[in-house]
Amino acid sequence: MSDSDPRPAGDKIDSVNLPVPVLRPRDVAQNGESWIGRALRALFGWRPGSIRADLSDVLDAPSGETGFSPDESRMLKNILGLRERRLDDVMVPRADIIAVQQDISLGELLRTFEKAAHSRLVAYNDTLDDPIGMVHIRDLIAFMTAHAQMPAEKAAKRKKPLPANLDLKAINLATPLSSTKIVREILFVPPSMRLIDLLARMQATRIHLALVIDEYGGTDGLISIEDIVEQIVGEIADEHDEEELPGIQHQPDGSYIADARATLEEVTRTIGTDFDPGKAAEEVDTIGGYLVTVGGRVPVRGQLIPGPGQFEIEILDADPRRIKRVRIVRNDRRERLRKREPDAVLAGVAPPTLLADEPAKDHSPPRRP
């Protein structure tokens, strides 16, 4: 390169001894694609933006060919899937949210934390559609500790010192939550938001709990950063979590007991492909949602509802807001189910009611002529 080259010294690259041509940054920007990209595209059909698809193909290959363990492949695929999953796919539904009113006493708040086994609880004003934030158990303990702390000069006058100078009798458990100033901010997000976007927002704001708000401003669900992490690594259980039974359990009589939150896909996979909810599966995800859609309302405990194909579904547990537990039986097992009614009563389960399209039998005594 001659001394008269007008290019700045930083752009001068001696490529005489290099086996391949070297493009300067300015040339790459002008050409839009380096010679490497053109070569890969010409030889292998590579195109920009296909790395995600290529990585997905690699992760689908047997683990012995990729160098990834099965767990590593599963987690990497889950990470790639975060971009596609929406909050309403994984959120805790409204009916399952454990929340407290802002005027709850500290004593009741402690009891609620103990029963819920959560470190954070949503706080609201009048209803869950009017949330004010969240309460962290750590903030509650800090507040109570500060009020139980005895001044050093007062503690020195005591004949019998208190452990850690804490006088728990000084804590007024009737104090309402609203006067403690320990309610923290909570995120409000739409159900269509992607998991990866919420994860980034939680990291940026350091707020790890979000309420999913529908288009009318009502509370639709709840999601924590732990819920998102579980989408990557799988279920996280600590020493306080109770071991949960499978969502669907096969019974000795051939029927199935299912949690109403079990997905239709899980039900079909467990029972068989003849349990086909059809187009209803496009509108709802769970067996409970399917039953509400078919019946047009929340069914009552003991009610029998026609299911897909040759199946009938008995409501074992429900309240006015939602279905909790169901039994799925085939039509040819219905008589066997009826014979088990005395056992069901002893177990605390009401006998199934007749279907709406079946005439009810008159069990009243005959009238005298």
Short mmCIF file of C-alpha atoms in Angstrom, two decimals:
data_model
loop_
_atom_site.label_atom_id
_atom_site.label_comp_id
_atom_site.label_asym_id
_atom_site.label_seq_id
_atom_site.Cartn_x
_atom_site.Cartn_y
_atom_site.Cartn_z
CA MET A 1 0.00 0.00 0.00
CA SER A 2 1.55 3.30 -1.07
CA ASP A 3 2.25 6.24 1.23
CA SER A 4 -0.13 8.32 -0.84
CA ASP A 5 -3.09 6.17 0.18
CA PRO A 6 -5.66 8.67 1.43
CA ARG A 7 -7.29 6.17 3.81
CA PRO A 8 -6.72 6.65 7.53
CA ALA A 9 -4.03 4.53 9.12
CA GLY A 10 -6.65 2.63 11.14
CA ASP A 11 -8.23 1.38 7.91
CA LYS A 12 -4.97 0.14 6.39
CA ILE A 13 -4.77 -3.64 6.62
CA ASP A 14 -1.86 -5.55 5.16
CA SER A 15 -3.46 -8.58 3.55
CA VAL A 16 -0.59 -9.61 1.30
CA ASN A 17 0.30 -12.67 3.37
CA LEU A 18 -3.26 -13.69 4.25
CA PRO A 19 -4.81 -16.68 2.43
CA VAL A 20 -8.21 -15.01 2.17
CA PRO A 21 -9.25 -11.49 1.29
CA VAL A 22 -9.87 -9.19 4.26
CA LEU A 23 -12.62 -6.61 4.14
CA ARG A 24 -12.33 -3.40 6.07
CA PRO A 25 -15.21 -2.47 8.39
CA ARG A 26 -16.22 0.28 6.00
CA ASP A 27 -16.34 -2.17 3.09
CA VAL A 28 -18.41 -4.67 5.09
CA ALA A 29 -20.92 -1.99 5.96
CA GLN A 30 -21.19 -0.99 2.33
CA ASN A 31 -21.50 -4.53 1.00
CA GLY A 32 -23.98 -5.56 3.72
CA GLU A 33 -22.56 -9.10 3.82
CA SER A 34 -19.03 -10.40 4.26
CA TRP A 35 -17.38 -12.90 1.97
CA ILE A 36 -17.86 -15.51 4.73
CA GLY A 37 -21.60 -15.06 4.64
CA ARG A 38 -21.67 -15.28 0.85
CA ALA A 39 -19.52 -18.41 0.90
CA LEU A 40 -21.72 -20.15 3.50
CA ARG A 41 -24.84 -19.23 1.60
CA ALA A 42 -23.39 -20.52 -1.69
CA LEU A 43 -21.96 -23.76 -0.33
CA PHE A 44 -24.42 -24.83 2.38
CA GLY A 45 -27.56 -22.85 1.76
CA TRP A 46 -26.98 -20.88 4.94
CA ARG A 47 -28.95 -17.71 5.30
CA PRO A 48 -28.85 -15.00 7.96
CA GLY A 49 -31.38 -15.46 10.75
CA SER A 50 -31.45 -19.27 10.58
CA ILE A 51 -29.28 -19.86 13.64
CA ARG A 52 -32.35 -20.30 15.88
CA ALA A 53 -33.83 -22.91 13.54
CA ASP A 54 -30.47 -24.66 13.22
CA LEU A 55 -30.07 -24.75 16.99
CA SER A 56 -33.56 -26.18 17.38
CA ASP A 57 -32.69 -28.94 14.90
CA VAL A 58 -29.50 -29.70 16.82
CA LEU A 59 -31.38 -29.93 20.12
CA ASP A 60 -33.89 -32.34 18.58
CA ALA A 61 -31.09 -34.71 17.57
CA PRO A 62 -30.05 -37.59 19.89
CA SER A 63 -27.96 -36.34 22.79
CA GLY A 64 -25.00 -38.48 21.78
CA GLU A 65 -24.66 -36.55 18.53
CA THR A 66 -24.92 -33.05 19.99
CA GLY A 67 -22.74 -33.22 23.09
CA PHE A 68 -25.66 -31.92 25.19
CA SER A 69 -27.11 -34.01 27.98
CA PRO A 70 -30.89 -34.61 27.89
CA ASP A 71 -31.39 -32.06 30.68
CA GLU A 72 -29.28 -29.47 28.87
CA SER A 73 -31.20 -30.01 25.63
CA ARG A 74 -34.52 -29.71 27.44
CA MET A 75 -33.55 -26.47 29.16
CA LEU A 76 -32.13 -24.92 26.00
CA LYS A 77 -35.32 -25.75 24.11
CA ASN A 78 -37.35 -24.24 26.92
CA ILE A 79 -35.28 -21.05 26.73
CA LEU A 80 -35.93 -20.79 23.01
CA GLY A 81 -39.63 -21.30 23.68
CA LEU A 82 -39.90 -18.35 26.06
CA ARG A 83 -40.26 -16.03 23.09
CA GLU A 84 -43.37 -17.89 21.93
CA ARG A 85 -45.17 -18.38 25.25
CA ARG A 86 -47.63 -15.82 26.61
CA LEU A 87 -48.35 -15.00 30.22
CA ASP A 88 -51.86 -16.44 30.03
CA ASP A 89 -50.26 -19.80 29.20
CA VAL A 90 -48.56 -20.12 32.60
CA MET A 91 -50.16 -17.62 34.98
CA VAL A 92 -51.92 -18.63 38.19
CA PRO A 93 -55.64 -18.15 37.42
CA ARG A 94 -57.59 -15.55 39.37
CA ALA A 95 -59.53 -18.18 41.34
CA ASP A 96 -56.27 -19.56 42.76
CA ILE A 97 -54.73 -16.22 43.80
CA ILE A 98 -54.23 -15.89 47.56
CA ALA A 99 -54.59 -12.20 48.42
CA VAL A 100 -55.29 -10.05 51.47
CA GLN A 101 -57.27 -6.87 52.00
CA GLN A 102 -55.30 -3.78 52.99
CA ASP A 103 -57.09 -3.52 56.35
CA ILE A 104 -56.20 -7.04 57.46
CA SER A 105 -54.61 -7.19 60.93
CA LEU A 106 -51.01 -8.27 61.38
CA GLY A 107 -52.17 -11.35 63.27
CA GLU A 108 -54.43 -12.48 60.44
CA LEU A 109 -51.72 -11.61 57.92
CA LEU A 110 -49.27 -13.90 59.71
CA ARG A 111 -51.84 -16.68 59.72
CA THR A 112 -52.48 -16.18 55.99
CA PHE A 113 -48.77 -16.37 55.22
CA GLU A 114 -48.55 -19.59 57.25
CA LYS A 115 -51.45 -21.20 55.39
CA ALA A 116 -50.44 -19.98 51.93
CA ALA A 117 -46.77 -21.01 52.29
CA HIS A 118 -45.80 -18.09 50.02
CA SER A 119 -43.27 -15.34 50.64
CA ARG A 120 -45.36 -12.71 48.80
CA LEU A 121 -49.08 -11.97 48.89
CA VAL A 122 -51.12 -9.60 46.77
CA ALA A 123 -52.82 -6.79 48.71
CA TYR A 124 -56.00 -5.12 47.47
CA ASN A 125 -58.42 -2.38 48.48
CA ASP A 126 -62.03 -3.57 48.18
CA THR A 127 -61.74 -6.38 45.62
CA LEU A 128 -59.00 -8.15 43.73
CA ASP A 129 -59.80 -5.87 40.79
CA ASP A 130 -58.47 -2.98 42.89
CA PRO A 131 -54.95 -4.16 43.85
CA ILE A 132 -52.59 -1.86 45.71
CA GLY A 133 -49.39 -3.93 45.68
CA MET A 134 -47.85 -6.88 47.44
CA VAL A 135 -46.65 -7.79 50.93
CA HIS A 136 -43.34 -9.61 51.45
CA ILE A 137 -42.95 -11.80 54.52
CA ARG A 138 -39.47 -10.36 55.04
CA ASP A 139 -40.88 -6.82 55.31
CA LEU A 140 -43.50 -8.01 57.79
CA ILE A 141 -40.87 -9.68 59.99
CA ALA A 142 -38.68 -6.56 59.80
CA PHE A 143 -41.61 -4.35 60.84
CA MET A 144 -42.48 -6.56 63.82
CA THR A 145 -38.83 -6.87 64.87
CA ALA A 146 -38.41 -3.09 64.84
CA HIS A 147 -41.46 -2.63 67.09
CA ALA A 148 -40.36 -5.42 69.43
CA GLN A 149 -36.85 -4.02 69.84
CA MET A 150 -36.38 -2.73 73.38
CA PRO A 151 -34.19 0.36 73.88
CA ALA A 152 -30.80 -0.47 75.39
CA GLU A 153 -31.27 1.74 78.46
CA LYS A 154 -34.64 0.12 79.21
CA ALA A 155 -33.25 -3.37 78.67
CA ALA A 156 -30.39 -2.64 81.09
CA LYS A 157 -32.87 -1.95 83.89
CA ARG A 158 -34.55 -5.34 83.57
CA LYS A 159 -33.66 -7.95 86.13
CA LYS A 160 -34.11 -10.71 83.56
CA PRO A 161 -32.83 -9.71 80.10
CA LEU A 162 -34.94 -10.52 77.07
CA PRO A 163 -33.51 -12.70 74.27
CA ALA A 164 -31.99 -10.34 71.69
CA ASN A 165 -33.71 -7.49 73.56
CA LEU A 166 -36.96 -8.29 71.75
CA ASP A 167 -40.23 -7.77 73.60
CA LEU A 168 -42.84 -9.52 71.47
CA LYS A 169 -45.59 -8.25 73.75
CA ALA A 170 -44.92 -4.78 72.36
CA ILE A 171 -46.24 -5.86 68.96
CA ASN A 172 -49.87 -4.97 68.43
CA LEU A 173 -51.20 -7.78 66.24
CA ALA A 174 -54.41 -5.83 65.70
CA THR A 175 -52.52 -3.20 63.69
CA PRO A 176 -53.96 -3.01 60.15
CA LEU A 177 -51.69 -3.64 57.21
CA SER A 178 -52.55 -0.25 55.70
CA SER A 179 -50.81 1.58 58.56
CA THR A 180 -47.53 -0.34 58.37
CA LYS A 181 -46.18 1.16 55.12
CA ILE A 182 -44.78 -2.21 54.06
CA VAL A 183 -46.88 -2.72 50.91
CA ARG A 184 -44.55 -2.89 47.91
CA GLU A 185 -45.10 -2.06 44.26
CA ILE A 186 -46.32 -4.81 41.93
CA LEU A 187 -46.16 -5.06 38.15
CA PHE A 188 -49.28 -4.87 35.98
CA VAL A 189 -48.97 -6.68 32.66
CA PRO A 190 -51.28 -7.79 29.81
CA PRO A 191 -52.04 -11.49 29.21
CA SER A 192 -50.55 -11.29 25.70
CA MET A 193 -47.10 -10.34 26.98
CA ARG A 194 -44.31 -12.83 26.22
CA LEU A 195 -42.53 -14.61 29.05
CA ILE A 196 -39.11 -13.46 27.88
CA ASP A 197 -40.26 -9.82 27.97
CA LEU A 198 -41.66 -10.10 31.49
CA LEU A 199 -38.49 -11.82 32.69
CA ALA A 200 -36.41 -8.91 31.36
CA ARG A 201 -38.76 -6.40 32.97
CA MET A 202 -38.63 -8.17 36.33
CA GLN A 203 -34.84 -8.15 36.21
CA ALA A 204 -34.76 -4.45 35.34
CA THR A 205 -37.29 -3.34 37.98
CA ARG A 206 -36.33 -5.92 40.65
CA ILE A 207 -40.04 -6.58 41.14
CA HIS A 208 -40.62 -10.33 41.00
CA LEU A 209 -44.42 -10.48 41.11
CA ALA A 210 -46.87 -9.35 38.43
CA LEU A 211 -50.65 -9.22 38.13
CA VAL A 212 -52.08 -10.05 34.71
CA ILE A 213 -54.74 -7.46 33.89
CA ASP A 214 -57.42 -7.96 31.24
CA GLU A 215 -58.62 -5.37 28.74
CA TYR A 216 -61.23 -4.05 31.18
CA GLY A 217 -58.75 -3.48 34.00
CA GLY A 218 -59.78 -6.57 35.97
CA THR A 219 -57.34 -9.01 37.52
CA ASP A 220 -56.98 -12.08 35.32
CA GLY A 221 -54.10 -13.94 36.94
CA LEU A 222 -50.78 -13.81 38.77
CA ILE A 223 -47.25 -14.72 37.75
CA SER A 224 -43.96 -14.68 39.66
CA ILE A 225 -40.39 -14.89 38.49
CA GLU A 226 -40.32 -18.44 39.89
CA ASP A 227 -43.14 -19.39 37.50
CA ILE A 228 -41.01 -18.20 34.57
CA VAL A 229 -37.87 -19.98 35.79
CA GLU A 230 -39.88 -23.20 36.15
CA GLN A 231 -40.70 -22.97 32.44
CA ILE A 232 -36.96 -23.41 31.84
CA VAL A 233 -35.73 -25.82 34.51
CA GLY A 234 -38.97 -27.58 35.41
CA GLU A 235 -40.90 -27.75 38.67
CA ILE A 236 -39.04 -26.24 41.63
CA ALA A 237 -40.04 -27.72 44.98
CA ASP A 238 -38.59 -26.67 48.32
CA GLU A 239 -38.73 -28.26 51.76
CA HIS A 240 -42.11 -26.67 52.48
CA ASP A 241 -43.89 -27.84 49.33
CA GLU A 242 -46.20 -30.79 49.74
CA GLU A 243 -45.80 -33.61 47.27
CA GLU A 244 -48.63 -33.32 44.78
CA LEU A 245 -50.44 -36.30 43.34
CA PRO A 246 -50.56 -36.69 39.57
CA GLY A 247 -53.14 -34.50 37.83
CA ILE A 248 -54.98 -37.61 36.60
CA GLN A 249 -55.15 -40.88 38.54
CA HIS A 250 -56.38 -44.17 37.15
CA GLN A 251 -58.79 -45.88 39.55
CA PRO A 252 -59.21 -49.65 40.08
CA ASP A 253 -62.72 -49.53 38.60
CA GLY A 254 -61.36 -48.12 35.34
CA SER A 255 -62.44 -44.52 35.91
CA TYR A 256 -60.11 -41.54 36.23
CA ILE A 257 -59.95 -38.91 38.97
CA ALA A 258 -58.62 -35.63 37.58
CA ASP A 259 -57.77 -32.22 38.91
CA ALA A 260 -59.96 -29.76 37.03
CA ARG A 261 -56.80 -27.80 36.16
CA ALA A 262 -55.40 -30.75 34.20
CA THR A 263 -54.99 -29.82 30.55
CA LEU A 264 -57.09 -31.44 27.86
CA GLU A 265 -53.86 -32.59 26.25
CA GLU A 266 -52.85 -34.34 29.46
CA VAL A 267 -56.27 -35.96 29.79
CA THR A 268 -56.16 -37.25 26.21
CA ARG A 269 -52.62 -38.52 26.66
CA THR A 270 -53.57 -40.41 29.83
CA ILE A 271 -56.99 -41.78 28.87
CA GLY A 272 -56.56 -42.27 25.15
CA THR A 273 -57.23 -40.59 21.84
CA ASP A 274 -60.91 -41.54 21.99
CA PHE A 275 -61.25 -38.74 24.55
CA ASP A 276 -61.36 -36.05 21.88
CA PRO A 277 -62.75 -32.66 22.96
CA GLY A 278 -62.80 -31.48 19.34
CA LYS A 279 -63.16 -27.76 18.66
CA ALA A 280 -63.65 -27.03 22.37
CA ALA A 281 -59.92 -27.57 22.83
CA GLU A 282 -59.30 -24.49 20.68
CA GLU A 283 -61.14 -22.26 23.17
CA VAL A 284 -60.04 -23.68 26.55
CA ASP A 285 -57.01 -25.50 27.94
CA THR A 286 -58.23 -27.44 30.98
CA ILE A 287 -60.82 -30.09 31.66
CA GLY A 288 -62.54 -27.66 34.04
CA GLY A 289 -62.74 -25.03 31.33
CA TYR A 290 -64.13 -27.62 28.93
CA LEU A 291 -66.94 -28.52 31.33
CA VAL A 292 -67.89 -24.88 31.92
CA THR A 293 -67.91 -24.29 28.16
CA VAL A 294 -70.06 -27.34 27.45
CA GLY A 295 -72.51 -26.65 30.27
CA GLY A 296 -72.62 -22.89 29.86
CA ARG A 297 -72.08 -22.41 33.62
CA VAL A 298 -70.11 -23.78 36.55
CA PRO A 299 -71.67 -27.18 37.35
CA VAL A 300 -72.55 -28.21 40.89
CA ARG A 301 -71.01 -30.97 42.93
CA GLY A 302 -72.38 -34.40 42.00
CA GLN A 303 -73.56 -33.38 38.53
CA LEU A 304 -72.93 -35.65 35.55
CA ILE A 305 -72.01 -33.97 32.28
CA PRO A 306 -71.74 -35.68 28.88
CA GLY A 307 -68.14 -35.73 27.74
CA PRO A 308 -66.63 -36.32 24.33
CA GLY A 309 -67.36 -39.65 22.70
CA GLN A 310 -68.42 -42.37 25.10
CA PHE A 311 -67.33 -40.49 28.23
CA GLU A 312 -69.25 -38.90 31.07
CA ILE A 313 -67.74 -36.62 33.68
CA GLU A 314 -68.88 -36.42 37.29
CA ILE A 315 -68.18 -33.29 39.34
CA LEU A 316 -66.60 -34.46 42.60
CA ASP A 317 -65.71 -31.07 44.05
CA ALA A 318 -66.70 -27.54 43.04
CA ASP A 319 -67.70 -24.19 44.44
CA PRO A 320 -69.76 -21.38 42.86
CA ARG A 321 -66.68 -20.04 41.09
CA ARG A 322 -64.88 -23.07 39.70
CA ILE A 323 -64.60 -26.83 39.35
CA LYS A 324 -61.93 -28.49 41.48
CA ARG A 325 -62.04 -32.25 40.93
CA VAL A 326 -63.83 -34.60 38.53
CA ARG A 327 -64.25 -38.29 37.76
CA ILE A 328 -64.14 -39.37 34.11
CA VAL A 329 -65.96 -42.61 33.22
CA ARG A 330 -67.04 -44.41 30.08
CA ASN A 331 -70.74 -44.91 29.43
CA ASP A 332 -70.41 -48.67 29.87
CA ARG A 333 -69.17 -48.06 33.43
CA ARG A 334 -72.09 -45.86 34.43
CA GLU A 335 -74.06 -48.61 36.13
CA ARG A 336 -70.97 -49.60 38.07
CA LEU A 337 -70.59 -46.00 39.17
CA ARG A 338 -74.21 -45.87 40.36
CA LYS A 339 -73.68 -49.03 42.44
CA ARG A 340 -70.82 -47.25 44.19
CA GLU A 341 -73.03 -44.37 45.38
CA PRO A 342 -73.19 -45.59 49.01
CA ASP A 343 -69.38 -45.68 49.11
CA ALA A 344 -69.28 -42.21 47.59
CA VAL A 345 -71.57 -40.87 50.30
CA LEU A 346 -69.37 -42.37 53.01
CA ALA A 347 -66.36 -40.74 51.37
CA GLY A 348 -68.05 -37.34 51.46
CA VAL A 349 -68.92 -37.22 47.76
CA ALA A 350 -72.52 -36.57 46.81
CA PRO A 351 -74.08 -39.12 44.43
CA PRO A 352 -74.18 -37.97 40.82
CA THR A 353 -77.26 -36.10 39.71
CA LEU A 354 -79.19 -37.15 36.66
CA LEU A 355 -78.42 -35.52 33.36
CA ALA A 356 -80.68 -32.72 32.26
CA ASP A 357 -81.97 -34.70 29.29
CA GLU A 358 -82.96 -37.71 31.40
CA PRO A 359 -86.40 -37.86 33.03
CA ALA A 360 -86.20 -37.85 36.80
CA LYS A 361 -87.77 -40.83 38.50
CA ASP A 362 -90.64 -40.13 40.88
CA HIS A 363 -89.75 -41.68 44.23
CA SER A 364 -92.65 -40.14 46.14
CA PRO A 365 -95.23 -42.52 47.67
CA PRO A 366 -98.31 -43.20 45.52
CA ARG A 367 -101.26 -40.98 46.14
CA ARG A 368 -104.40 -42.47 47.60
CA PRO A 369 -107.42 -42.43 45.32
#
